[in-house]
Amino acid sequence: MTTLLSTWEAPGEVAIREAIARYKAGHDLMTVIEEGLSAAELDPSLVAIGLGSLPNSDGEVELDAAIMDGRDLRAGAVCAVRGICPAIKIARKVMQKTKHVMLAGEQARRFAIEQGFQPQNLMTAENIRRYNEWRSRPEEAEKRYVHAVEEHHGDTVTMLGLQDGHFVAGSATSGLAWKKPGRVGDSPIIGAGIYADDEVGAAGATGYGEELWKGMASFRAVEGMRRGLTPQEACEETMRQIVRRQPASLDMMCVVLALGKDGSFGAACTNDVFPLWVWRDGEPTLHRFEPIAR
Ligand code: SD4
């Protein structure tokens, strides 16, 4: 039995459709997730992941990505990488070719080039236009971006996959738009943005990374399932804990999602409706989760 999950309506659909195609072509689960995320990163029309995504306050796109293998807890991640895409493929290379979990910034870029990745300009006419607009009216433009997230154009793609008892989790993002250069969110952090353990299940997070990281959202949700909670219960417990200890997260979009051994899934969010793509067979379906009660 195979189940794939992918976050957010527009980028999640690009990712899950590519992942399904790779699955049908016979690829292993990690490649399925990697290629799904890569497709979203390489699509310049998606303004918040990979090529053409919204840059930091210097006008530079900085990418974060991570992948984790539930079989043996191997993981690879990169953060704050400039000018190379897709970051998820660099993350997988970190896992495969080094003894480390994460490489950062300029040295991650250097590693990627050593591995044969080509540097490229990740700014497109559209994200230059948005950046210039933000620079000219920072407060207004920032508000509009926050509105865009609320309208479900969410950015980070977090994918969870289950195949015959084996889990893989992956994430790719350019982080928050207009972030401080060098800022890293939850997405590439194992335990915060993703976690996978074949003993239990997998979980991921998306939304305001500082809150999700402080709350260790993904690890907490997996550990909830280890204690016997369903994925939905584990996500709700995680989000309630985050809200209890970090009340400001109620007013931000914070999401945790989880996938259990029986293929059941769940998600819990604050502030707004969260769209999640789910595929088992046939066409992927979009599920919408209401924010937890205040
Ligand atoms: C971050 N968690 O960098 C990411 C952003 C995100 O939907 O998930 N946006 O904080």
Short mmCIF file of C-alpha atoms and ligand atoms in Angstrom, two decimals:
data_model
loop_
_atom_site.label_atom_id
_atom_site.label_comp_id
_atom_site.label_asym_id
_atom_site.label_seq_id
_atom_site.Cartn_x
_atom_site.Cartn_y
_atom_site.Cartn_z
CA MET A 1 0.00 0.00 0.00
CA THR A 2 1.32 3.44 -0.92
CA THR A 3 0.18 6.85 0.35
CA LEU A 4 1.59 10.24 -0.62
CA LEU A 5 0.85 13.61 1.03
CA SER A 6 1.84 17.03 -0.29
CA THR A 7 1.18 20.47 1.22
CA TRP A 8 -0.57 23.52 -0.23
CA GLU A 9 -2.84 23.76 -3.22
CA ALA A 10 -0.75 25.01 -6.15
CA PRO A 11 2.80 23.85 -5.38
CA GLY A 12 1.53 20.69 -3.68
CA GLU A 13 -0.32 19.67 -6.82
CA VAL A 14 2.78 20.06 -9.01
CA ALA A 15 4.75 17.99 -6.51
CA ILE A 16 2.23 15.21 -6.01
CA ARG A 17 1.50 14.76 -9.72
CA GLU A 18 5.20 14.40 -10.49
CA ALA A 19 5.61 12.04 -7.53
CA ILE A 20 2.74 9.86 -8.75
CA ALA A 21 4.26 9.72 -12.24
CA ARG A 22 7.61 8.65 -10.76
CA TYR A 23 5.89 6.07 -8.57
CA LYS A 24 4.08 4.62 -11.57
CA ALA A 25 7.39 4.50 -13.45
CA GLY A 26 8.71 2.21 -10.71
CA HIS A 27 10.97 4.54 -8.72
CA ASP A 28 11.72 3.95 -5.04
CA LEU A 29 9.87 6.04 -2.47
CA MET A 30 12.74 8.41 -1.74
CA THR A 31 13.17 9.18 -5.44
CA VAL A 32 9.41 9.65 -5.77
CA ILE A 33 9.48 12.31 -3.03
CA GLU A 34 12.70 13.89 -4.31
CA GLU A 35 11.39 14.21 -7.84
CA GLY A 36 8.03 15.54 -6.67
CA LEU A 37 9.73 18.29 -4.69
CA SER A 38 12.20 18.98 -7.50
CA ALA A 39 9.38 19.53 -9.98
CA ALA A 40 7.84 22.14 -7.69
CA GLU A 41 11.22 23.80 -7.11
CA LEU A 42 11.92 24.01 -10.84
CA ASP A 43 8.50 25.45 -11.74
CA PRO A 44 9.12 29.21 -12.05
CA SER A 45 5.41 30.00 -11.76
CA LEU A 46 5.38 28.94 -8.08
CA VAL A 47 6.53 32.07 -6.32
CA ALA A 48 7.52 30.55 -3.03
CA ILE A 49 9.57 27.45 -3.74
CA GLY A 50 12.82 27.10 -5.69
CA LEU A 51 13.32 28.90 -9.00
CA GLY A 52 11.43 32.19 -9.09
CA SER A 53 10.51 32.15 -5.40
CA LEU A 54 10.36 35.24 -3.22
CA PRO A 55 13.82 36.33 -2.07
CA ASN A 56 15.26 37.58 1.20
CA SER A 57 15.50 41.28 2.06
CA ASP A 58 18.67 41.58 -0.08
CA GLY A 59 16.77 40.28 -3.12
CA GLU A 60 18.52 36.89 -3.04
CA VAL A 61 16.66 33.59 -3.12
CA GLU A 62 17.89 31.34 -0.29
CA LEU A 63 16.67 27.75 -0.30
CA ASP A 64 16.22 25.19 2.48
CA ALA A 65 15.44 21.49 2.00
CA ALA A 66 15.60 18.18 3.83
CA ILE A 67 14.87 14.53 3.28
CA MET A 68 14.65 11.69 5.81
CA ASP A 69 14.57 7.91 5.46
CA GLY A 70 12.38 6.22 8.06
CA ARG A 71 14.16 2.91 7.61
CA ASP A 72 17.37 3.89 9.37
CA LEU A 73 16.77 7.57 10.26
CA ARG A 74 19.33 8.71 7.70
CA ALA A 75 18.76 12.31 6.73
CA GLY A 76 20.23 15.02 4.53
CA ALA A 77 19.56 18.74 4.55
CA VAL A 78 20.77 22.06 3.21
CA CYS A 79 19.94 25.56 4.34
CA ALA A 80 20.39 29.10 3.06
CA VAL A 81 21.69 27.90 -0.32
CA ARG A 82 21.88 30.56 -3.00
CA GLY A 83 21.87 30.15 -6.76
CA ILE A 84 21.43 26.38 -7.06
CA CYS A 85 18.22 24.48 -7.52
CA PRO A 86 16.62 22.05 -6.72
CA ALA A 87 17.77 22.16 -3.11
CA ILE A 88 16.09 18.84 -2.32
CA LYS A 89 18.52 17.08 -4.65
CA ILE A 90 21.47 18.66 -2.84
CA ALA A 91 19.94 17.54 0.46
CA ARG A 92 19.75 13.97 -0.78
CA LYS A 93 23.39 14.15 -1.92
CA VAL A 94 24.40 15.34 1.57
CA MET A 95 22.72 12.20 2.91
CA GLN A 96 24.30 9.91 0.33
CA LYS A 97 27.79 11.35 -0.01
CA THR A 98 28.72 12.70 3.42
CA LYS A 99 28.59 11.56 7.01
CA HIS A 100 26.71 14.73 7.91
CA VAL A 101 23.08 15.70 8.14
CA MET A 102 23.23 19.34 7.05
CA LEU A 103 25.41 21.68 5.02
CA ALA A 104 24.78 25.41 5.14
CA GLY A 105 25.02 28.45 2.90
CA GLU A 106 28.10 29.02 0.78
CA GLN A 107 29.61 25.66 1.72
CA ALA A 108 26.45 23.81 0.73
CA ARG A 109 26.65 25.58 -2.60
CA ARG A 110 30.30 24.60 -2.97
CA PHE A 111 29.41 20.97 -2.19
CA ALA A 112 26.60 21.06 -4.76
CA ILE A 113 28.93 22.36 -7.46
CA GLU A 114 31.41 19.60 -6.59
CA GLN A 115 28.55 17.16 -7.07
CA GLY A 116 27.86 18.49 -10.56
CA PHE A 117 25.03 20.97 -9.91
CA GLN A 118 25.06 24.05 -12.12
CA PRO A 119 24.79 27.50 -10.52
CA GLN A 120 21.87 29.47 -11.90
CA ASN A 121 20.04 32.73 -11.43
CA LEU A 122 16.90 31.95 -9.41
CA MET A 123 15.38 35.40 -9.89
CA THR A 124 12.68 35.69 -12.56
CA ALA A 125 11.04 38.82 -13.95
CA GLU A 126 8.05 38.15 -11.69
CA ASN A 127 9.94 37.78 -8.42
CA ILE A 128 12.11 40.82 -9.29
CA ARG A 129 8.87 42.77 -9.82
CA ARG A 130 7.50 41.60 -6.44
CA TYR A 131 10.77 42.34 -4.69
CA ASN A 132 10.94 45.85 -6.10
CA GLU A 133 7.34 46.41 -5.06
CA TRP A 134 8.15 45.25 -1.54
CA ARG A 135 11.25 47.46 -1.43
CA SER A 136 9.26 50.49 -2.48
CA ARG A 137 6.46 49.95 0.05
CA PRO A 138 7.68 47.38 2.59
CA GLU A 139 4.69 47.47 4.93
CA GLU A 140 2.05 47.26 2.22
CA ALA A 141 3.79 44.61 0.16
CA GLU A 142 4.47 42.47 3.23
CA LYS A 143 0.81 42.59 4.15
CA ARG A 144 -0.12 41.43 0.67
CA TYR A 145 2.22 38.48 0.97
CA VAL A 146 0.63 37.47 4.25
CA HIS A 147 -2.75 37.71 2.55
CA ALA A 148 -1.51 35.48 -0.23
CA VAL A 149 -0.64 32.80 2.32
CA GLU A 150 -4.09 33.15 3.81
CA GLU A 151 -5.58 32.64 0.37
CA HIS A 152 -3.93 29.20 0.29
CA HIS A 153 -1.07 30.06 -2.03
CA GLY A 154 1.15 28.64 0.71
CA ASP A 155 4.69 27.98 -0.16
CA THR A 156 6.80 25.26 1.37
CA VAL A 157 6.12 21.85 -0.04
CA THR A 158 6.35 19.18 2.62
CA MET A 159 5.82 15.63 1.40
CA LEU A 160 5.26 12.44 3.37
CA GLY A 161 5.24 9.01 1.77
CA LEU A 162 4.44 5.48 2.93
CA GLN A 163 5.12 2.37 0.90
CA ASP A 164 4.78 -1.12 2.36
CA GLY A 165 5.60 0.01 5.88
CA HIS A 166 8.43 2.34 4.82
CA PHE A 167 8.29 6.12 5.34
CA VAL A 168 10.09 9.02 3.68
CA ALA A 169 9.60 12.69 4.57
CA GLY A 170 10.89 15.65 2.55
CA SER A 171 10.57 19.41 2.40
CA ALA A 172 11.72 22.21 0.12
CA THR A 173 11.24 25.94 0.53
CA SER A 174 12.62 29.39 0.02
CA GLY A 175 11.42 30.15 3.56
CA LEU A 176 9.56 33.29 4.47
CA ALA A 177 9.50 36.03 1.86
CA TRP A 178 11.72 39.04 2.60
CA LYS A 179 13.44 37.18 5.42
CA LYS A 180 16.66 38.42 6.97
CA PRO A 181 19.58 37.07 4.92
CA GLY A 182 20.81 33.86 6.52
CA ARG A 183 17.54 33.18 8.30
CA VAL A 184 16.68 29.47 8.37
CA GLY A 185 13.24 28.17 9.26
CA ASP A 186 11.93 24.82 10.43
CA SER A 187 11.75 23.12 7.02
CA PRO A 188 15.33 21.75 6.76
CA ILE A 189 15.56 20.94 10.48
CA ILE A 190 15.10 17.26 11.24
CA GLY A 191 12.47 16.99 13.96
CA ALA A 192 11.03 20.43 13.25
CA GLY A 193 10.16 20.52 9.53
CA ILE A 194 10.16 16.76 8.88
CA TYR A 195 10.60 13.45 10.69
CA ALA A 196 10.22 9.83 9.59
CA ASP A 197 10.59 6.63 11.55
CA ASP A 198 9.44 3.29 10.13
CA GLU A 199 8.64 2.12 13.66
CA VAL A 200 5.87 4.70 13.88
CA GLY A 201 5.16 7.02 10.93
CA ALA A 202 6.13 10.36 9.47
CA ALA A 203 5.28 13.99 10.11
CA GLY A 204 5.98 17.38 8.59
CA ALA A 205 5.33 21.03 9.24
CA THR A 206 4.70 24.16 7.23
CA GLY A 207 3.88 27.76 8.05
CA TYR A 208 5.73 30.10 10.39
CA GLY A 209 8.94 28.23 10.94
CA GLU A 210 10.11 29.91 14.11
CA GLU A 211 7.05 28.72 16.05
CA LEU A 212 7.10 25.23 14.48
CA TRP A 213 10.78 24.83 15.24
CA LYS A 214 10.49 25.98 18.87
CA GLY A 215 7.66 23.48 19.27
CA MET A 216 9.61 20.66 17.50
CA ALA A 217 6.42 20.02 15.57
CA SER A 218 7.34 16.98 13.46
CA PHE A 219 9.16 14.99 16.11
CA ARG A 220 6.42 15.72 18.62
CA ALA A 221 3.75 14.44 16.23
CA VAL A 222 5.70 11.24 15.49
CA GLU A 223 6.22 10.65 19.19
CA GLY A 224 2.50 11.18 19.74
CA MET A 225 1.83 8.36 17.28
CA ARG A 226 4.42 6.24 19.08
CA ARG A 227 2.28 6.62 22.21
CA GLY A 228 -0.68 5.26 20.30
CA LEU A 229 -2.38 8.41 19.05
CA THR A 230 -3.83 8.43 15.54
CA PRO A 231 -2.11 10.83 13.10
CA GLN A 232 -5.00 13.28 13.51
CA GLU A 233 -4.85 13.09 17.31
CA ALA A 234 -1.06 13.45 17.27
CA CYS A 235 -1.28 16.58 15.09
CA GLU A 236 -3.98 18.13 17.28
CA GLU A 237 -2.04 17.39 20.45
CA THR A 238 1.11 18.88 18.90
CA MET A 239 -0.66 22.03 17.78
CA ARG A 240 -2.40 22.48 21.15
CA GLN A 241 0.95 22.16 22.89
CA ILE A 242 2.51 24.73 20.56
CA VAL A 243 -0.39 27.12 21.11
CA ARG A 244 -0.27 26.62 24.88
CA ARG A 245 3.44 27.41 25.14
CA GLN A 246 3.61 29.86 22.21
CA PRO A 247 0.25 31.64 22.18
CA ALA A 248 1.33 33.99 19.36
CA SER A 249 1.22 31.01 17.01
CA LEU A 250 -2.60 31.18 17.12
CA ASP A 251 -2.43 34.31 14.98
CA MET A 252 0.08 32.88 12.48
CA MET A 253 -0.38 30.07 10.00
CA CYS A 254 1.22 27.02 11.62
CA VAL A 255 0.58 23.51 10.32
CA VAL A 256 1.61 20.00 11.32
CA LEU A 257 0.69 16.93 9.28
CA ALA A 258 1.24 13.24 9.95
CA LEU A 259 0.99 9.84 8.28
CA GLY A 260 0.55 6.58 10.16
CA LYS A 261 1.50 2.98 9.47
CA ASP A 262 -2.00 2.07 8.31
CA GLY A 263 -1.99 4.90 5.75
CA SER A 264 -4.25 7.11 7.85
CA PHE A 265 -3.27 10.78 7.90
CA GLY A 266 -4.09 13.95 9.77
CA ALA A 267 -3.24 17.62 10.05
CA ALA A 268 -3.82 20.45 12.50
CA CYS A 269 -3.34 24.15 11.87
CA THR A 270 -3.84 27.56 13.40
CA ASN A 271 -5.31 30.70 11.91
CA ASP A 272 -6.61 29.50 8.53
CA VAL A 273 -7.73 26.55 6.43
CA PHE A 274 -4.90 24.26 5.33
CA PRO A 275 -5.06 22.39 1.99
CA LEU A 276 -3.35 18.97 1.77
CA TRP A 277 -3.05 16.73 -1.29
CA VAL A 278 -3.47 13.01 -0.65
CA TRP A 279 -2.90 10.16 -3.09
CA ARG A 280 -3.44 6.43 -2.74
CA ASP A 281 -4.60 5.51 -6.23
CA GLY A 282 -6.47 7.16 -9.04
CA GLU A 283 -6.45 10.95 -8.88
CA PRO A 284 -4.94 12.88 -5.95
CA THR A 285 -7.57 14.53 -3.76
CA LEU A 286 -7.37 17.85 -1.93
CA HIS A 287 -8.38 17.80 1.75
CA ARG A 288 -8.98 20.98 3.71
CA PHE A 289 -8.35 21.21 7.45
CA GLU A 290 -10.04 23.85 9.57
CA PRO A 291 -7.92 25.73 12.13
CA ILE A 292 -8.07 24.42 15.70
CA ALA A 293 -10.58 26.14 17.95
CA ARG A 294 -9.33 29.14 19.90
C1 SD4 B 1 9.72 28.61 6.95
N1 SD4 B 1 8.12 26.87 7.34
O1 SD4 B 1 10.75 28.86 6.36
C2 SD4 B 1 8.71 27.68 6.31
C3 SD4 B 1 7.72 28.48 5.52
C4 SD4 B 1 6.49 27.74 5.11
O2 SD4 B 1 4.46 27.73 4.01
O3 SD4 B 1 6.28 26.60 5.42
N2 SD4 B 1 5.58 28.37 4.40
O4 SD4 B 1 9.44 29.12 8.04
#
